Short mmCIF file of C-alpha atoms in Angstrom, two decimals:
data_model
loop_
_atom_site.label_atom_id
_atom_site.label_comp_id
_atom_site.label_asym_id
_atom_site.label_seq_id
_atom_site.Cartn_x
_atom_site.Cartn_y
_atom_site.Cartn_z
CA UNK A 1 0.00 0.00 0.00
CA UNK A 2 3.11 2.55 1.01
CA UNK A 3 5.17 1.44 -1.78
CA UNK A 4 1.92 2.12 -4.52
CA UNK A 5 1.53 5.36 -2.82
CA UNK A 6 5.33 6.30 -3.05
CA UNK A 7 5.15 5.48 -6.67
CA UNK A 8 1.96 7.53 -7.45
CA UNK A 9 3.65 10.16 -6.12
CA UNK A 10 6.79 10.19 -7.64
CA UNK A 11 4.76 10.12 -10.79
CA UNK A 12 3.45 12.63 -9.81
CA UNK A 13 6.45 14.61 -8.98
CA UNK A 14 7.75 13.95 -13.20
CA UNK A 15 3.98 14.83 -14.98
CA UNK A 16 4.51 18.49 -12.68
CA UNK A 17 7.86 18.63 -13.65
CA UNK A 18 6.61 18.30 -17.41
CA UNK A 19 3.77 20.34 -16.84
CA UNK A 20 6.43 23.18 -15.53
CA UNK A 21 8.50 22.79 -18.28
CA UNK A 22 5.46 23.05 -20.45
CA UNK A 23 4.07 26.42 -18.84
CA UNK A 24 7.40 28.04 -18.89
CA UNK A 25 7.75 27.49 -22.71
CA UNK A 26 4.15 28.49 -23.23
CA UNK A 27 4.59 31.45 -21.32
CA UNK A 28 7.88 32.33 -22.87
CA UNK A 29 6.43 31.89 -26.04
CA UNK A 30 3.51 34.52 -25.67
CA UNK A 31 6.02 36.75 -24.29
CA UNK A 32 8.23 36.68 -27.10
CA UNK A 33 5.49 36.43 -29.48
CA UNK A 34 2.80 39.12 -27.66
CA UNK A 35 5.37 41.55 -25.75
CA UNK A 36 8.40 41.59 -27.25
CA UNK A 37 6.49 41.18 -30.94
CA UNK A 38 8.94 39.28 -32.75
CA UNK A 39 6.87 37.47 -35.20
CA UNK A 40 6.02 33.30 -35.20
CA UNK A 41 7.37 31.76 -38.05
CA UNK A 42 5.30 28.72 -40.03
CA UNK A 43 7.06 25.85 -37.87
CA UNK A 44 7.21 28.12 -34.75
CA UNK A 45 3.24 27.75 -35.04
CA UNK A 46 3.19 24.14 -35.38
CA UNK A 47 5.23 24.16 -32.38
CA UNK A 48 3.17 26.11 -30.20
CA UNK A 49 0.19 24.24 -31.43
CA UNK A 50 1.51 20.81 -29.94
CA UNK A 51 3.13 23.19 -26.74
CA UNK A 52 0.36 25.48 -25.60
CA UNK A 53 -2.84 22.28 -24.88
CA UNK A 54 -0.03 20.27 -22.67
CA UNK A 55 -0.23 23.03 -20.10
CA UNK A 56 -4.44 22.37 -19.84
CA UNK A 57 -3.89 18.57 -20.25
CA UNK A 58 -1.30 18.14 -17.80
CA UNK A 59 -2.70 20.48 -15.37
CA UNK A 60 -6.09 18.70 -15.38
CA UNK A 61 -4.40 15.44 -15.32
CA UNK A 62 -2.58 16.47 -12.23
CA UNK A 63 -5.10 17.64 -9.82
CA UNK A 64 -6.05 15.34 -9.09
CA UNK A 65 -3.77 13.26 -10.19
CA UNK A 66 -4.88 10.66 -13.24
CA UNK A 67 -1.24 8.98 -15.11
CA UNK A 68 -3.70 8.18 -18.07
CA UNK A 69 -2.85 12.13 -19.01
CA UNK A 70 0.12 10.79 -20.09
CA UNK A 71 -1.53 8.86 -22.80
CA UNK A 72 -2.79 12.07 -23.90
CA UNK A 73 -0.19 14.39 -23.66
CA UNK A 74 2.58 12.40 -24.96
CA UNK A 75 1.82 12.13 -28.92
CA UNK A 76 1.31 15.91 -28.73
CA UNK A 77 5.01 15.86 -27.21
CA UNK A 78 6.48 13.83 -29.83
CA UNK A 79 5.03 15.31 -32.97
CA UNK A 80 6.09 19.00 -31.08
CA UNK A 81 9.33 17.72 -30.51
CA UNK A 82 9.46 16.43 -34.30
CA UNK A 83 8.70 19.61 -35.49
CA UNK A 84 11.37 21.61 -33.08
CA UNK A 85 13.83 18.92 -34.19
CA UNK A 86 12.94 19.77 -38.00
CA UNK A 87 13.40 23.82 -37.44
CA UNK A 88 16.74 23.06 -35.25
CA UNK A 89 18.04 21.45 -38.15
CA UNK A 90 16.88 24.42 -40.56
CA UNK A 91 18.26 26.63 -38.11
CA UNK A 92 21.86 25.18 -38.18
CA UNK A 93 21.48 24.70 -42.17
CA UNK A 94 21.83 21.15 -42.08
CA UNK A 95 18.87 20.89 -43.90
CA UNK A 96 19.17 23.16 -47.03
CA UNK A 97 17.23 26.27 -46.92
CA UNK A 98 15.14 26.10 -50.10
CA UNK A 99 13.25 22.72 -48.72
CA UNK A 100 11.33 25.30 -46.64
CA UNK A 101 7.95 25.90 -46.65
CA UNK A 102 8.04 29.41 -44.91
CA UNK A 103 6.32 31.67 -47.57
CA UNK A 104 4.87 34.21 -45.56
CA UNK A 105 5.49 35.94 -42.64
CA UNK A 106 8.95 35.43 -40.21
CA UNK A 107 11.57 33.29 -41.96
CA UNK A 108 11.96 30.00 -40.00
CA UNK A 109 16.25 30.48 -39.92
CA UNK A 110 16.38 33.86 -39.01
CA UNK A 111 19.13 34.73 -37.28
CA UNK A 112 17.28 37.40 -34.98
CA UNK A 113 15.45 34.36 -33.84
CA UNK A 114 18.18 34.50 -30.73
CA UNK A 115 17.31 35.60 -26.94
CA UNK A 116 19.93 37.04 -24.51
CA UNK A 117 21.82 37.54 -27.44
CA UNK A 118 23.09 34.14 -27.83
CA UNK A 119 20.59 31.32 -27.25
CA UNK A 120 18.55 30.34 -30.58
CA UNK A 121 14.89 30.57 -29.61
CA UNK A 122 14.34 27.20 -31.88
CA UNK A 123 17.07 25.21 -29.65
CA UNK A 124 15.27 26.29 -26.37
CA UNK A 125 11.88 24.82 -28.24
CA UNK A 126 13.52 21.86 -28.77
CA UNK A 127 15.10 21.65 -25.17
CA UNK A 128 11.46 22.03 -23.81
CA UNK A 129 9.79 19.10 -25.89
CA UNK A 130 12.88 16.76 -25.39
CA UNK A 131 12.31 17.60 -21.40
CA UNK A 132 8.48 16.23 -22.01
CA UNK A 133 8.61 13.77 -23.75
CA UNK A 134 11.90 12.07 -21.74
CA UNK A 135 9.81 13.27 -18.04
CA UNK A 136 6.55 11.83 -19.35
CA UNK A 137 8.25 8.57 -21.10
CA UNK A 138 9.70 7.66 -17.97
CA UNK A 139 6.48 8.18 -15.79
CA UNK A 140 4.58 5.61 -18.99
CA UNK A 141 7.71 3.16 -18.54
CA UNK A 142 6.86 3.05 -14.22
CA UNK A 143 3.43 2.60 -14.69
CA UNK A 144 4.38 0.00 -17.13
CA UNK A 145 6.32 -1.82 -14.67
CA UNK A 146 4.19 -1.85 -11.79
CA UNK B 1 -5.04 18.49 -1.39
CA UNK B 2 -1.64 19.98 -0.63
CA UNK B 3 -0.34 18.71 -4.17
CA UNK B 4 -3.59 21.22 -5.86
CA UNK B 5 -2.09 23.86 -3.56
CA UNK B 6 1.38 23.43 -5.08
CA UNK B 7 -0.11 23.13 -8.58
CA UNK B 8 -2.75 26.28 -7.93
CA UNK B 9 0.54 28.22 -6.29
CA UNK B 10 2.77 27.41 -9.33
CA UNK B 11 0.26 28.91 -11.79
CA UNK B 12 -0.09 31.90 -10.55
CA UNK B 13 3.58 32.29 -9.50
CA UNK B 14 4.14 31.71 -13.32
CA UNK B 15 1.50 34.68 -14.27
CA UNK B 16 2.77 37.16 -11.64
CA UNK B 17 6.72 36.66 -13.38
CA UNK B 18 4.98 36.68 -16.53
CA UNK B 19 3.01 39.80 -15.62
CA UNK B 20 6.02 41.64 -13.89
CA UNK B 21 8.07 41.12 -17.20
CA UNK B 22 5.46 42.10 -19.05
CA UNK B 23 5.90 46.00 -16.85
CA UNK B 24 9.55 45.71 -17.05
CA UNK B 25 10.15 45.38 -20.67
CA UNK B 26 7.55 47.83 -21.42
CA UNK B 27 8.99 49.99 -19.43
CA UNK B 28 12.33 49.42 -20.61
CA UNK B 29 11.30 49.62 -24.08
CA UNK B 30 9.26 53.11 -23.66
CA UNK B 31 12.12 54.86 -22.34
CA UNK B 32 14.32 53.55 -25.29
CA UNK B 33 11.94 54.77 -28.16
CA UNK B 34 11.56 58.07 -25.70
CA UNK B 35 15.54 58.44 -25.77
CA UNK B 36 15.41 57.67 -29.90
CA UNK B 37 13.25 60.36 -30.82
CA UNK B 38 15.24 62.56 -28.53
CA UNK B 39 17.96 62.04 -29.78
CA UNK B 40 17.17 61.97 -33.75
CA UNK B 41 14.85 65.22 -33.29
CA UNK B 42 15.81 66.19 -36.86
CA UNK B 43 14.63 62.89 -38.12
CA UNK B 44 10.43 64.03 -37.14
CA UNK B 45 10.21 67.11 -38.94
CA UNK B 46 11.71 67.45 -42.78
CA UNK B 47 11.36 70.99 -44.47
CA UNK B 48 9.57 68.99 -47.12
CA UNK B 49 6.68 67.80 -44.72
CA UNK B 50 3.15 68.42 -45.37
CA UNK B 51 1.83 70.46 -42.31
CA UNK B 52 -1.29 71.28 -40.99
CA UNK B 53 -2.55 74.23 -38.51
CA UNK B 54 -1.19 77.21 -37.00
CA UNK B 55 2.49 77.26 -38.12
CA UNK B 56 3.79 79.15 -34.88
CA UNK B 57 1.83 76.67 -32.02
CA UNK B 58 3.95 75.64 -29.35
CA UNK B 59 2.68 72.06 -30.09
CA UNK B 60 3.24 69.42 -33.09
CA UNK B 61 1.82 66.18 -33.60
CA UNK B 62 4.12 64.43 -36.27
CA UNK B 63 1.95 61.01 -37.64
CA UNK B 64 3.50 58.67 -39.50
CA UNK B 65 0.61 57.83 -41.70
CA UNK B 66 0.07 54.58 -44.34
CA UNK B 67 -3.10 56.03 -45.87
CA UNK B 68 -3.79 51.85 -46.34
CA UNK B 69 -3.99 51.94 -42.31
CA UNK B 70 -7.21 51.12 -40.99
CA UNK B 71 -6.50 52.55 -37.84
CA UNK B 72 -4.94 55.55 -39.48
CA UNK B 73 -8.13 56.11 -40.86
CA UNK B 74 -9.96 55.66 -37.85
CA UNK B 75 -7.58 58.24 -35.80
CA UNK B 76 -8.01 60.59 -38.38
CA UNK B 77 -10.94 62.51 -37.35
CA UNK B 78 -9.36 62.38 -34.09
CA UNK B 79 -5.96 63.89 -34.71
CA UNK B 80 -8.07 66.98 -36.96
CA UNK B 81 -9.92 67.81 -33.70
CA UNK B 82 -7.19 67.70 -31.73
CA UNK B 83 -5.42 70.44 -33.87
CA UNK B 84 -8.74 72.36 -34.35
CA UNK B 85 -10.14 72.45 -31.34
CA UNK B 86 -6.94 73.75 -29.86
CA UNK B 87 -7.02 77.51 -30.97
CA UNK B 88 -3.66 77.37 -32.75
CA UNK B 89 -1.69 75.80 -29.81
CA UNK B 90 -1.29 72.77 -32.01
CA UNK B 91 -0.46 71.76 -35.82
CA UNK B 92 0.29 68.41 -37.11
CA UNK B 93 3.27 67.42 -39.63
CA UNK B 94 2.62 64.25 -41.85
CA UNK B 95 4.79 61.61 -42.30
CA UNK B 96 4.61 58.54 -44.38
CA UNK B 97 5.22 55.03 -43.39
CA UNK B 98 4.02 52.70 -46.52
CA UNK B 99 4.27 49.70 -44.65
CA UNK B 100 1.26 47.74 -46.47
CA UNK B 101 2.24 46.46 -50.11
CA UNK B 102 1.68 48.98 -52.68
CA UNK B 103 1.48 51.68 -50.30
CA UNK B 104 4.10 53.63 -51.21
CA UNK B 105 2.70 54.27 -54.66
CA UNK B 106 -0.26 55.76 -53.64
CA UNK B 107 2.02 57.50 -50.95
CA UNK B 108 3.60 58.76 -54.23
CA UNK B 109 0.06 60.26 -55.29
CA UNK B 110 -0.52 61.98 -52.48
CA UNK B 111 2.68 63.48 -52.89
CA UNK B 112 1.55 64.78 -56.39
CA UNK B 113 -1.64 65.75 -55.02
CA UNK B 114 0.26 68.42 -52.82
CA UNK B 115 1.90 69.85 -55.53
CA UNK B 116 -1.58 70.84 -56.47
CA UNK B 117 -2.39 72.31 -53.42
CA UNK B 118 -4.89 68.95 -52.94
CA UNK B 119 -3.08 67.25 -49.97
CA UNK B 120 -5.66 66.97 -47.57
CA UNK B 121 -8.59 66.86 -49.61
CA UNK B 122 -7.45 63.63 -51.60
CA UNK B 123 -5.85 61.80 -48.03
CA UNK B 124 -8.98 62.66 -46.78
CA UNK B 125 -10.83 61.20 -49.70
CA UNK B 126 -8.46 58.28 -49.73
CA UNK B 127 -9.16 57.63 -45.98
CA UNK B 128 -12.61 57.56 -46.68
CA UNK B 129 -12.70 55.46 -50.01
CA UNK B 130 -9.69 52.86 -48.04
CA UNK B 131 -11.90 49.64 -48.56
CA UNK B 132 -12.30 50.16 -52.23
CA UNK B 133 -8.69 50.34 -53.18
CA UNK B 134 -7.14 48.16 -50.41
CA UNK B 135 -7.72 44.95 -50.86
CA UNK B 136 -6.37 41.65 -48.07
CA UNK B 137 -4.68 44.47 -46.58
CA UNK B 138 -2.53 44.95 -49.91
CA UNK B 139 -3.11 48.67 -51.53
CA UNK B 140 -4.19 48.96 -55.11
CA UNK B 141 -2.97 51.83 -56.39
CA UNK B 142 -4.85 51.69 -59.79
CA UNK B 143 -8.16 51.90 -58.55
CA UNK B 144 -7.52 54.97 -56.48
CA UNK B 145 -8.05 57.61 -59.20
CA UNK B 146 -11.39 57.04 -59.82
CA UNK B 147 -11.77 57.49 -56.08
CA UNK B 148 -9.84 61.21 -55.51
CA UNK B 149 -11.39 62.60 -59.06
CA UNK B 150 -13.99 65.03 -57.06
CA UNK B 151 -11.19 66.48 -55.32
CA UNK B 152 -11.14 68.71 -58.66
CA UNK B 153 -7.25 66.95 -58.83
CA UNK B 154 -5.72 66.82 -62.50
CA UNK B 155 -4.92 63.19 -62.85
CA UNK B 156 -2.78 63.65 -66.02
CA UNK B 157 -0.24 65.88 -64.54
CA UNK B 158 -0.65 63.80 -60.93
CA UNK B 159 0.53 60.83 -63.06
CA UNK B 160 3.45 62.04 -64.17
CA UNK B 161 4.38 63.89 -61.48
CA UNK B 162 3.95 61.19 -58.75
CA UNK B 163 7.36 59.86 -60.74
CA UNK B 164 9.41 62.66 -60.78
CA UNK B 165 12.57 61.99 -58.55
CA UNK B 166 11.55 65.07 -55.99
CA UNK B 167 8.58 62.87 -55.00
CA UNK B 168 10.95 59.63 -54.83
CA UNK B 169 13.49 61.88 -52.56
CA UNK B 170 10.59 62.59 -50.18
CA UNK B 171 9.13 59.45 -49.75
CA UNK B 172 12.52 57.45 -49.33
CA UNK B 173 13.05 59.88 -47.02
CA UNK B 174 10.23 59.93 -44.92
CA UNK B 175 10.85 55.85 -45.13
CA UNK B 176 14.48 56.21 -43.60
CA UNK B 177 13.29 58.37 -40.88
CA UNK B 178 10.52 56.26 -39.87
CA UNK B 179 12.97 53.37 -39.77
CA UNK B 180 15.72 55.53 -37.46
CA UNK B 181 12.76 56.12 -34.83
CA UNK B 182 11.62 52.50 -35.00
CA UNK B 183 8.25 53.20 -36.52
CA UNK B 184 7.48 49.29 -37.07
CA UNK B 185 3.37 50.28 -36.66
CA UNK B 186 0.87 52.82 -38.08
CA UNK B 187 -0.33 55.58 -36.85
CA UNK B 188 2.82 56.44 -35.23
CA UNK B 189 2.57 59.62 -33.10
CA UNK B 190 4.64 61.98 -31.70
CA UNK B 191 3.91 64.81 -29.69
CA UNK B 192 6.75 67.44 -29.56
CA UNK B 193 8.76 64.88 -30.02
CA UNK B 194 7.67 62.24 -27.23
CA UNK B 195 6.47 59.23 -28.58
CA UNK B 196 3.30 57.87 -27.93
CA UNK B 197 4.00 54.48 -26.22
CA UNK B 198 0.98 52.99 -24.88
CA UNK B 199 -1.32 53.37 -28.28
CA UNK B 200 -4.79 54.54 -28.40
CA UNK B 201 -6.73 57.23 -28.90
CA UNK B 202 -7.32 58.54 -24.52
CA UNK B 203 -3.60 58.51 -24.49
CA UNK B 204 -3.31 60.29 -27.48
CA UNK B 205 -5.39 63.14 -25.97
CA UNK B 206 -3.37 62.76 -22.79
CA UNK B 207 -0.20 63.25 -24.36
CA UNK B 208 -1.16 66.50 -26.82
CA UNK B 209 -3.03 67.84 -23.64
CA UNK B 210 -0.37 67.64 -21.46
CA UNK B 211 2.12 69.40 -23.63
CA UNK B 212 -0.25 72.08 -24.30
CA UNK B 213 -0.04 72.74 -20.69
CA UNK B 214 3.46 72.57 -20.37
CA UNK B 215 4.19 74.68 -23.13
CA UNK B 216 1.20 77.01 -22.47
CA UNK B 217 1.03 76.72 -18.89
CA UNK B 218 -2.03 76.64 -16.90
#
């Protein structure tokens, strides 16, 4: 009985660790976006579109607690963290710029793209949605075991 | 129970940073674009801009106008009152910031309008007429003639002089300028040279009346 209890609430622990990670890149997204108005790019929308519902998903699915969220929120994780991987690599011009589909609006690889004067905002998306998806893989992989 | 409290506590932690940077950088950034227009004060006012009102108030608005702007069309009434109902204690000095597509040639026509004396009755007329000619927020230049005919304007001689290289030198102008004070939205306004940071129309007032009283007293 302790030991299922210690385990539900180390799970816990990881899905509010996720959902922290998720609300700080949500947040820092509208404030970059809404504040300090540097335009989304194409991909940056995709991004936010997989980032923004984990912070309702995982919040519900916290309190109380309920480890099926996980089930929910993790696809949205890995298809975010697909995308962010994608616009990393566009970033760093390992993939070749004319395969882009940015027509409109904010290029995808610009280089203003860059907060604090030196971090890349598309590495810190990526950073976020690797967090996630690891935190949330290893609270499937001990519910898995039990 | 405690774990909703941590959850609840988190949130709003999160919104109060969010909200405190939020002040900060707008803070920060409206004593920046305060500090730019100080210190590019020739950059507001060219000799070659259109002005409206008494020449000698102790007052200017300077707009940097896209006559495609909704909003600039929508703050025009506003900005006329402000100069006429003032008794002379305020005029207003046009600029032009074409930053919809196509703007900048009907930019160019109101420049030729002016050298017939028809500046403010054709922006006025363009204001007015702004849905016909601008189109998904893209202007369309040709269909703006039929629109600014009743201002009694000669359209042959505005279409040949809207490309005569004085008109060019104005508008590229006006274009750099706009860029040195950071004018990235329309209307941008500046009140004897103080920008007007937190946009709308109250604040607007606010700023042009409290200048009045500091350069008129009372």
């Amino acid at each position: 009985m302790t030991s299922t209890t210690s385990v539900q609430d180390k799970s816990w622990l990881w899905v509010f660790l996720a959902w922290l990670v998720a609300l700080t890149a949500t947040l820092g997204a509208l404030f970059l976006g809404e504040v300090m108005g540097v335009l989304p790019c194409v991909l940056c929308w995709y991004q936010r579109i997989a980032m923004f519902p984990l912070v309702i998903i995982l919040a519900v699915g916290l309190m109380p607690f309920e480890e099926r969220c996980v089930r929910y929120a993790l696809p949205l994780a890995v298809v975010g963290w697909i995308v962010a991987l994608y616009h990393s690599l566009l970033y760093w011009g390992v993939i070749p710029k004319d395969l882009v589909p940015c027509g409109e609006g904010a290029s995808c690889t610009d280089v203003k793209a860059v907060l604090f004067g030196f971090v890349p905002v598309p590495l810190l998306s990526i950073a976020a949605f690797s967090l996630v998806v690891v935190i949330l893989s290893i609270v499937k992989k001990g519910s898995r075991n039990e | 129970m405690n774990k909703r409290i941590l959850v609840v506590s988190a949130g709003l932690l999160a919104l109060v940073v969010f909200a405190l940077g939020v002040f900060f950088y707008t803070q920060q950034q409206a004593q920046q674009a305060a500090q730019l227009a100080q210190a590019n004060r020739t950059a507001l006012v060219r000799p070659h801009s259109p002005a409206f009102g008494n020449p000698g108030a102790k007052v200017t608005i300077v707009e940097f106008i896209d006559p495609a702007c909704e909003t600039c069309s929508a703050f025009f009434p506003l900005v006329k009152s402000l100069v006429g109902g003032s008794s002379g204690q305020v005029n207003l000095v046009m600029r032009y910031a074409p930053l919809h597509k196509g703007s900048d040639e009907v930019v160019k026509i109101l420049e030729a309008a002016r050298m017939q004396d028809l500046y403010w009755p054709v922006l006025q007329a363009l204001l007015k007429s702004q849905s016909v000619w601008v189109v998904h927020h893209e202007a369309r230049p040709e269909r703006v003639w039929d629109l600014i005919q009743d201002t009694g304007l000669d359209v042959a001689k505005a279409r040949a002089d809207m490309n005569s290289p004085r008109v060019a030198e104005v508008v590229a102008q006006d274009i750099a300028d706009g860029k040195t004070l950071k004018v990235t939205k329309t209307p941008g306004f500046f009140v004897n040279g103080k920008p007007l940071v937190d946009f709308g129309s109250d604040q607007l007032k606010a700023l042009v009346a409290r200048e009045v009283r500091s350069a008129y007293g009372k």
